[in-house]
XYZ file of C-alpha atoms in Angstrom:
514
model
C -41.427 -44.789 34.928
C -37.884 -43.432 34.704
C -36.432 -46.917 34.162
C -38.023 -46.943 30.692
C -36.884 -44.789 27.804
C -39.567 -42.242 27.158
C -40.730 -39.603 24.721
C -42.710 -36.559 25.781
C -45.293 -34.729 23.682
C -45.734 -30.999 24.195
C -49.384 -30.146 23.589
C -50.161 -27.012 21.580
C -53.887 -27.708 21.440
C -53.979 -30.419 18.798
C -57.059 -32.596 18.665
C -54.648 -35.447 17.884
C -52.268 -35.170 20.860
C -53.539 -38.355 22.526
C -53.197 -40.115 19.209
C -49.517 -39.128 18.992
C -48.860 -40.651 22.416
C -50.771 -43.804 21.526
C -48.826 -44.236 18.289
C -45.505 -43.874 20.122
C -46.589 -46.411 22.738
C -47.573 -48.809 19.965
C -43.868 -48.746 19.054
C -43.120 -50.151 22.516
C -41.884 -46.800 23.832
C -43.403 -45.016 26.840
C -44.831 -41.585 26.054
C -46.486 -38.836 28.097
C -48.199 -35.549 27.221
C -47.445 -32.208 28.881
C -48.689 -28.662 28.265
C -46.598 -26.720 25.713
C -45.219 -24.457 28.467
C -44.181 -27.279 30.814
C -41.296 -26.251 33.056
C -37.937 -26.829 31.390
C -36.319 -28.087 34.584
C -39.079 -30.654 35.014
C -38.448 -31.855 31.472
C -34.744 -32.068 32.240
C -35.458 -34.198 35.331
C -37.585 -36.617 33.302
C -34.634 -37.159 30.960
C -36.729 -37.974 27.878
C -34.974 -39.455 24.872
C -36.889 -37.125 22.568
C -39.585 -34.430 22.388
C -42.508 -34.218 19.958
C -44.141 -30.820 19.465
C -47.792 -31.374 18.563
C -49.971 -29.589 16.073
C -52.382 -26.878 17.096
C -54.897 -24.319 15.830
C -52.764 -21.208 16.434
C -50.454 -19.172 14.209
C -46.905 -18.723 15.505
C -46.893 -15.124 14.258
C -50.085 -14.167 16.149
C -49.968 -12.199 19.382
C -50.030 -14.539 22.369
C -49.295 -17.624 20.270
C -48.407 -20.651 22.425
C -44.641 -21.119 22.421
C -42.474 -23.446 24.506
C -39.360 -22.554 26.432
C -36.716 -22.253 23.657
C -34.411 -24.166 26.005
C -36.003 -27.425 24.830
C -33.758 -27.100 21.760
C -30.675 -26.948 23.983
C -31.294 -30.157 25.933
C -29.201 -32.198 23.527
C -32.060 -34.537 22.597
C -33.906 -34.933 19.262
C -37.142 -33.057 18.577
C -39.905 -33.651 16.044
C -42.318 -30.843 15.212
C -45.677 -31.880 13.758
C -47.584 -29.250 11.735
C -47.774 -26.294 14.175
C -44.842 -27.931 15.975
C -42.778 -27.622 12.793
C -43.695 -23.954 12.549
C -42.728 -23.417 16.209
C -39.367 -25.061 15.517
C -38.686 -22.874 12.478
C -39.903 -19.711 14.220
C -37.803 -20.165 17.371
C -34.654 -21.248 15.533
C -34.530 -18.333 13.095
C -36.671 -19.394 10.153
C -39.738 -17.658 8.771
C -43.391 -18.712 8.852
C -46.082 -16.987 6.761
C -49.760 -17.467 6.007
C -50.029 -19.736 2.983
C -51.830 -18.640 -0.158
C -52.595 -22.275 -0.859
C -53.925 -23.910 2.293
C -53.687 -27.673 2.499
C -56.377 -29.783 4.126
C -56.758 -33.506 3.518
C -54.731 -35.918 1.405
C -51.499 -34.806 -0.263
C -48.497 -36.537 -1.812
C -45.070 -36.048 -0.250
C -42.064 -36.415 -2.521
C -38.696 -37.083 -0.920
C -36.002 -34.648 -2.078
C -33.215 -37.179 -2.231
C -31.669 -35.947 1.026
C -31.281 -39.205 2.928
C -32.863 -39.125 6.363
C -33.452 -41.792 9.018
C -36.954 -40.297 9.500
C -38.089 -41.745 6.173
C -36.028 -44.937 6.244
C -37.867 -47.789 4.548
C -40.346 -45.532 2.703
C -40.905 -45.101 -1.024
C -39.738 -41.899 -2.774
C -43.350 -40.668 -2.819
C -46.096 -41.412 -0.309
C -49.504 -40.156 0.866
C -49.813 -37.857 3.898
C -52.615 -35.983 5.676
C -52.404 -32.188 5.764
C -54.241 -29.659 7.920
C -52.600 -26.229 7.927
C -52.984 -22.621 6.856
C -49.493 -21.242 7.608
C -46.313 -22.661 6.117
C -42.555 -22.396 6.567
C -41.027 -20.192 3.859
C -37.468 -19.932 5.151
C -35.585 -22.629 7.038
C -33.338 -21.953 10.038
C -29.600 -22.399 9.498
C -28.527 -26.018 9.202
C -31.941 -27.340 8.080
C -32.644 -29.019 4.755
C -35.877 -30.018 3.056
C -36.287 -33.806 3.009
C -39.846 -33.757 1.605
C -41.975 -31.442 -0.519
C -45.631 -31.347 -1.576
C -47.458 -29.346 -4.226
C -48.071 -26.473 -1.818
C -45.320 -26.965 0.789
C -41.669 -26.499 -0.247
C -40.757 -27.606 3.276
C -43.244 -30.414 3.873
C -40.584 -32.263 5.890
C -37.297 -30.807 7.133
C -34.275 -31.974 9.085
C -31.123 -30.790 10.761
C -29.487 -34.163 11.250
C -26.493 -32.705 13.121
C -28.652 -31.299 15.935
C -31.417 -33.911 15.735
C -34.130 -31.399 14.800
C -36.915 -32.684 12.562
C -40.253 -31.332 11.427
C -43.163 -32.427 9.241
C -46.028 -30.281 7.969
C -48.380 -33.278 7.887
C -49.863 -35.490 10.617
C -48.102 -38.874 10.838
C -50.283 -39.931 13.786
C -53.569 -40.209 11.845
C -54.615 -43.265 9.838
C -54.879 -41.066 6.721
C -51.065 -41.037 6.652
C -50.547 -44.768 5.911
C -46.791 -44.703 6.620
C -47.188 -42.569 9.755
C -46.419 -45.402 12.165
C -43.148 -46.089 10.340
C -42.188 -42.405 10.494
C -42.882 -42.147 14.231
C -41.134 -45.471 14.788
C -38.078 -44.203 12.936
C -38.030 -41.085 15.093
C -38.311 -42.790 18.473
C -36.116 -45.820 17.720
C -33.567 -44.825 15.087
C -33.203 -41.111 15.849
C -33.878 -41.031 19.611
C -32.415 -44.491 20.227
C -35.276 -45.699 22.442
C -35.511 -49.297 23.557
C -38.891 -50.820 22.737
C -39.438 -52.219 26.237
C -42.791 -50.620 27.102
C -45.017 -53.708 27.420
C -48.010 -54.341 29.628
C -46.164 -57.195 31.303
C -43.369 -54.806 32.270
C -45.958 -52.238 33.353
C -47.542 -54.745 35.739
C -44.166 -55.649 37.262
C -43.246 -51.972 37.672
C -46.571 -51.084 39.252
C -46.514 -54.030 41.651
C -43.129 -52.864 42.954
C -44.271 -49.230 43.160
C -47.518 -50.115 44.969
C -45.737 -52.329 47.510
C -43.242 -49.587 48.274
C -45.960 -46.958 48.685
C -48.422 -49.027 50.710
C -46.052 -50.908 52.981
C -48.145 -52.870 55.464
C -51.163 -50.529 55.427
C -54.731 -51.233 54.330
C -56.267 -50.213 51.006
C -59.888 -49.714 49.946
C -61.231 -49.987 46.396
C -64.718 -49.404 44.967
C -65.496 -51.726 42.061
C -68.333 -51.154 39.624
C -68.128 -54.190 37.372
C -66.537 -52.129 34.619
C -63.156 -52.735 33.047
C -61.192 -49.940 34.743
C -62.119 -50.623 38.356
C -61.846 -54.403 37.895
C -58.338 -54.159 36.407
C -57.282 -51.681 39.109
C -58.534 -54.081 41.778
C -56.777 -57.076 40.198
C -53.506 -55.142 39.948
C -53.709 -54.019 43.578
C -54.504 -57.565 44.689
C -51.442 -58.908 42.878
C -49.329 -56.316 44.681
C -50.685 -56.406 48.246
C -53.058 -59.374 48.540
C -55.118 -59.370 51.738
C -54.299 -55.745 52.519
C -56.883 -54.838 49.859
C -60.615 -54.710 50.493
C -63.016 -54.080 47.616
C -66.580 -52.857 47.975
C -69.215 -53.534 45.325
C -72.562 -51.780 45.679
C -75.666 -53.077 43.889
C -77.530 -49.853 43.182
C -80.504 -51.525 41.527
C -79.674 -50.163 38.066
C -77.016 -52.694 37.038
C -76.960 -54.831 33.915
C -78.225 -58.402 33.956
C -76.030 -60.648 36.134
C -73.594 -57.817 36.999
C -73.359 -58.535 40.734
C -72.858 -62.268 40.258
C -70.229 -61.694 37.570
C -68.163 -59.344 39.750
C -68.237 -61.734 42.702
C -67.281 -64.708 40.534
C -64.337 -62.964 38.883
C -62.883 -60.958 41.757
C -63.709 -63.041 44.815
C -63.898 -66.612 43.542
C -61.272 -66.574 40.753
C -58.786 -63.972 41.987
C -59.315 -64.437 45.726
C -59.897 -60.717 46.375
C -61.476 -59.707 49.665
C -64.798 -58.388 48.314
C -67.717 -56.949 50.258
C -70.996 -57.114 48.319
C -73.703 -54.656 49.374
C -77.255 -54.981 48.042
C -78.518 -51.425 48.388
C -80.976 -51.653 45.484
C -84.046 -50.914 47.645
C -82.366 -47.806 49.043
C -81.410 -46.450 45.616
C -84.726 -47.244 43.950
C -86.613 -45.747 46.893
C -84.809 -42.445 46.420
C -85.404 -42.571 42.649
C -89.171 -43.094 43.021
C -91.123 -40.418 41.179
C -87.984 -38.758 39.750
C -87.946 -38.193 35.975
C -85.332 -35.443 35.531
C -82.084 -37.031 34.214
C -79.759 -34.734 36.174
C -81.628 -35.390 39.424
C -81.325 -39.127 38.801
C -77.550 -38.787 38.373
C -77.161 -36.744 41.565
C -79.328 -39.114 43.612
C -77.332 -42.142 42.468
C -73.976 -40.399 43.021
C -74.841 -39.052 46.476
C -76.448 -42.298 47.637
C -73.402 -44.255 46.483
C -71.152 -41.981 48.544
C -73.337 -42.497 51.618
C -73.418 -46.289 51.234
C -69.708 -46.540 50.500
C -68.832 -44.306 53.448
C -70.975 -46.372 55.817
C -69.402 -49.642 54.721
C -65.878 -48.228 54.767
C -66.323 -47.091 58.353
C -67.088 -50.693 59.384
C -63.769 -51.993 58.068
C -61.575 -50.161 60.538
C -58.494 -48.106 59.835
C -57.766 -47.719 56.127
C -55.006 -45.544 54.687
C -55.393 -45.642 50.903
C -58.202 -45.412 48.370
C -57.859 -46.877 44.846
C -59.402 -45.206 41.795
C -59.402 -46.435 38.214
C -58.397 -43.106 36.680
C -57.043 -43.447 33.125
C -54.575 -41.283 31.219
C -57.188 -39.472 29.067
C -58.825 -38.329 32.326
C -55.491 -36.976 33.545
C -54.785 -35.189 30.249
C -58.256 -33.676 30.035
C -58.065 -32.302 33.574
C -54.907 -30.304 32.836
C -55.263 -27.116 30.808
C -52.527 -26.507 28.273
C -52.626 -22.882 29.352
C -54.156 -21.407 26.226
C -54.875 -23.439 23.108
C -56.947 -26.193 24.699
C -59.736 -25.577 27.150
C -60.043 -27.701 30.276
C -62.533 -30.376 29.277
C -63.434 -31.442 32.776
C -62.269 -31.133 36.328
C -60.105 -33.892 37.754
C -61.677 -37.249 37.150
C -62.892 -38.756 40.400
C -64.273 -42.202 39.741
C -67.538 -42.634 41.581
C -67.253 -39.199 43.195
C -65.916 -40.695 46.408
C -66.032 -38.508 49.528
C -63.086 -36.235 50.241
C -63.902 -36.344 53.964
C -62.588 -39.914 54.092
C -59.127 -38.344 54.109
C -57.393 -41.235 52.378
C -54.278 -41.127 50.224
C -55.128 -41.808 46.603
C -53.630 -44.610 44.510
C -54.342 -44.509 40.767
C -52.433 -47.495 39.353
C -53.794 -47.045 35.803
C -53.355 -43.290 35.443
C -50.583 -43.703 32.834
C -52.662 -45.951 30.550
C -55.078 -45.607 27.669
C -58.191 -47.800 27.543
C -56.743 -50.349 25.131
C -53.673 -50.689 27.365
C -55.884 -51.251 30.416
C -57.539 -54.131 28.594
C -54.113 -55.651 27.861
C -53.184 -55.337 31.549
C -56.415 -57.132 32.441
C -55.426 -60.062 30.235
C -51.922 -60.138 31.741
C -53.527 -60.314 35.197
C -55.762 -63.220 34.187
C -59.135 -61.500 34.017
C -61.789 -63.070 31.794
C -61.892 -61.773 28.225
C -65.634 -61.298 28.680
C -64.961 -58.708 31.381
C -61.857 -57.172 29.824
C -63.545 -56.450 26.496
C -66.953 -55.436 27.777
C -68.402 -52.242 26.394
C -68.517 -48.967 28.372
C -71.411 -48.577 30.810
C -72.564 -45.261 32.311
C -71.941 -44.564 36.001
C -75.664 -44.040 36.752
C -76.328 -47.363 35.038
C -79.733 -48.192 33.600
C -81.188 -45.062 35.197
C -80.059 -43.028 32.166
C -81.398 -45.667 29.782
C -84.846 -45.628 31.364
C -86.551 -42.447 30.259
C -88.998 -41.285 32.879
C -89.381 -42.832 36.320
C -86.995 -45.582 37.410
C -88.762 -48.478 39.146
C -87.711 -52.036 39.856
C -90.288 -53.293 37.337
C -88.972 -51.001 34.575
C -85.358 -51.953 35.446
C -86.235 -55.626 35.089
C -87.901 -54.952 31.726
C -84.839 -53.143 30.401
C -82.417 -55.717 31.822
C -84.179 -58.474 29.879
C -84.257 -56.468 26.643
C -80.640 -55.362 27.027
C -79.476 -58.928 27.659
C -81.063 -59.980 24.371
C -79.189 -57.200 22.532
C -75.886 -58.214 24.139
C -76.447 -61.938 23.550
C -77.310 -61.407 19.884
C -74.308 -59.147 19.342
C -71.960 -61.681 20.895
C -73.357 -64.675 19.034
C -73.257 -62.783 15.706
C -69.676 -61.574 16.196
C -70.693 -57.903 16.241
C -70.050 -57.207 19.937
C -66.330 -56.499 19.561
C -66.781 -54.473 16.373
C -68.745 -51.594 17.925
C -68.212 -49.114 20.759
C -71.568 -49.728 22.445
C -74.733 -51.709 21.786
C -77.636 -51.524 24.216
C -81.381 -51.112 24.733
C -83.260 -48.059 26.019
C -86.709 -48.144 27.642
C -88.922 -45.310 26.402
C -91.707 -43.527 28.328
C -94.031 -44.400 25.465
C -96.721 -47.023 25.128
C -98.157 -48.058 21.801
C -100.814 -50.359 20.406
C -99.783 -53.763 19.170
C -101.291 -57.106 18.227
C -100.071 -60.312 19.829
C -102.020 -63.405 18.883
C -105.628 -62.292 18.502
C -105.361 -59.634 21.205
C -104.545 -55.961 21.056
C -101.805 -54.852 23.444
C -100.873 -51.465 24.838
C -97.339 -51.780 26.119
C -93.872 -50.200 26.251
C -91.544 -49.300 23.408
C -87.800 -49.943 23.465
C -85.034 -48.410 21.367
C -81.853 -50.174 20.304
C -78.734 -47.978 20.231
C -75.531 -49.118 18.480
C -72.608 -46.785 17.781
C -69.038 -47.005 16.557
C -66.456 -44.657 18.058
C -62.765 -44.382 18.947
C -63.116 -42.614 22.280
C -66.773 -41.783 22.873
C -66.229 -38.103 22.045
C -67.904 -38.528 18.637
C -69.871 -41.506 17.381
C -71.735 -42.789 14.330
C -74.721 -45.096 14.327
C -73.971 -48.499 12.826
C -75.652 -49.772 9.668
C -76.417 -53.270 10.953
C -77.558 -56.231 8.859
C -81.354 -56.310 8.636
C -81.380 -59.928 9.774
C -79.628 -59.056 13.040
C -82.055 -56.207 13.743
C -84.991 -58.469 12.891
C -83.748 -61.163 15.270
C -83.254 -58.672 18.126
C -86.696 -57.131 17.601
C -88.473 -60.497 17.398
C -86.790 -61.793 20.536
C -87.498 -58.676 22.612
C -91.175 -58.551 21.617
C -91.660 -62.290 22.122
C -89.570 -62.811 25.263
C -89.973 -59.587 27.238
C -93.547 -59.292 28.436
C -94.296 -55.590 28.639
C -92.508 -54.473 25.455
C -94.397 -54.678 22.150
C -92.417 -52.310 19.903
C -88.712 -51.930 19.054
C -87.152 -48.987 17.178
C -83.565 -48.436 15.991
C -81.785 -45.157 16.804
C -79.996 -43.726 13.738
C -78.635 -40.534 15.343
C -74.914 -39.727 15.342
C -72.969 -37.794 18.003
C -73.124 -34.881 17.448
C -75.910 -33.802 17.254
C -77.181 -36.495 19.612
C -75.386 -38.095 22.559
C -74.575 -41.784 22.901
C -76.791 -42.207 25.946
C -80.365 -40.958 25.751
C -80.168 -39.046 29.040
């Protein structure tokens, strides 16, 4: 990505570090996140136009506090410290940071001091910001001036315009700072001088060239699941190398309604991708028979997928590369910042594909966030219905069927889930929420249908709103929509006679039931 101007974010453990990168990218400027102690020479090689030091939970005066190589301030490029990043800047450049008697959390008003600064160009003399800090800067390094104050922060925003050093005690990346996008835009464009040329169209062109150079005339294999990430990865690879790509889609018996047909229509028929469709539903469901433990279900599905994929791959002949739909959050989360942030998970391996295949890995989407992947999908001509579909768990309906997974119970849930999806789309709610789906419960209850008593299954409807799936709130839906969903499921799905609505947030619950 060196042909694009870029900003790098040094991560000091902030819960908002991904948000900083997203906000910079929204300005049309490429941005990547590195641990706070990233090697200075590596940073020099990247040649970023600017560096943002993130917030974090630590105190710069504490023993073992995370600090970057001070050489970042000698690279001759602008820096912006956010919250803890401001305190790091002051601490390393000769200022003083102390615990604050008046801690600031939540909304505050910043008042500009009258010192003109390009960081606040276009903003009113006073504006709302979002604070979250215990320490504060009490003495500025030489050459710095206050450009903003708040009731409890004499140095709420500071600048050394000669050296290009800036710092803010608030968080411009969160929505609670309404002018935050303008502030970050001023930093990356006016102060760092970045060209706003980071577009998904340019990304596609860059990746096509990179993929062609890497692959040459060799063959590439890609597992597709029907989800957004793998479908976009496959479409991007196909644009780059055409017939050198072979995709494998495995029907594991726990897919959503019409999933297999949809994938074949989009990838094979519309995009002309060489797609192998494997119906292994009997094999998967046979292994799942009698199993009720959620973790065992996951392992069975994962291991069986590896076996099926490996068998089919061996029939193709010599293949050199394997494509995975890894996204940037997966990359970030798999790299420890070396102190302030724990490793959230080991390296993301989509589908858990076998290492023994000994193939070189291609991850064409590893620089992108989810919303950017969707934009790439549109650029590549994928259907909006596929591009904007909601997340779906890897083990599929198996974790939405509590208890034993059978073909009959899968069919029941597929019908109920299709009704939920159809109603959400027709009502305009589908794109407003993170996920909306049905769950089949291991519970039977008495009901009355016509003049007869019934004793049939119960289903739960789960609808949540979320930014990233890490936390989620249940959605207060219109009663009429819930009534319509319930009536349709009970009337149209023989075998379900009761519908309940899940009003549990995450935490304490999870989005999926298993």
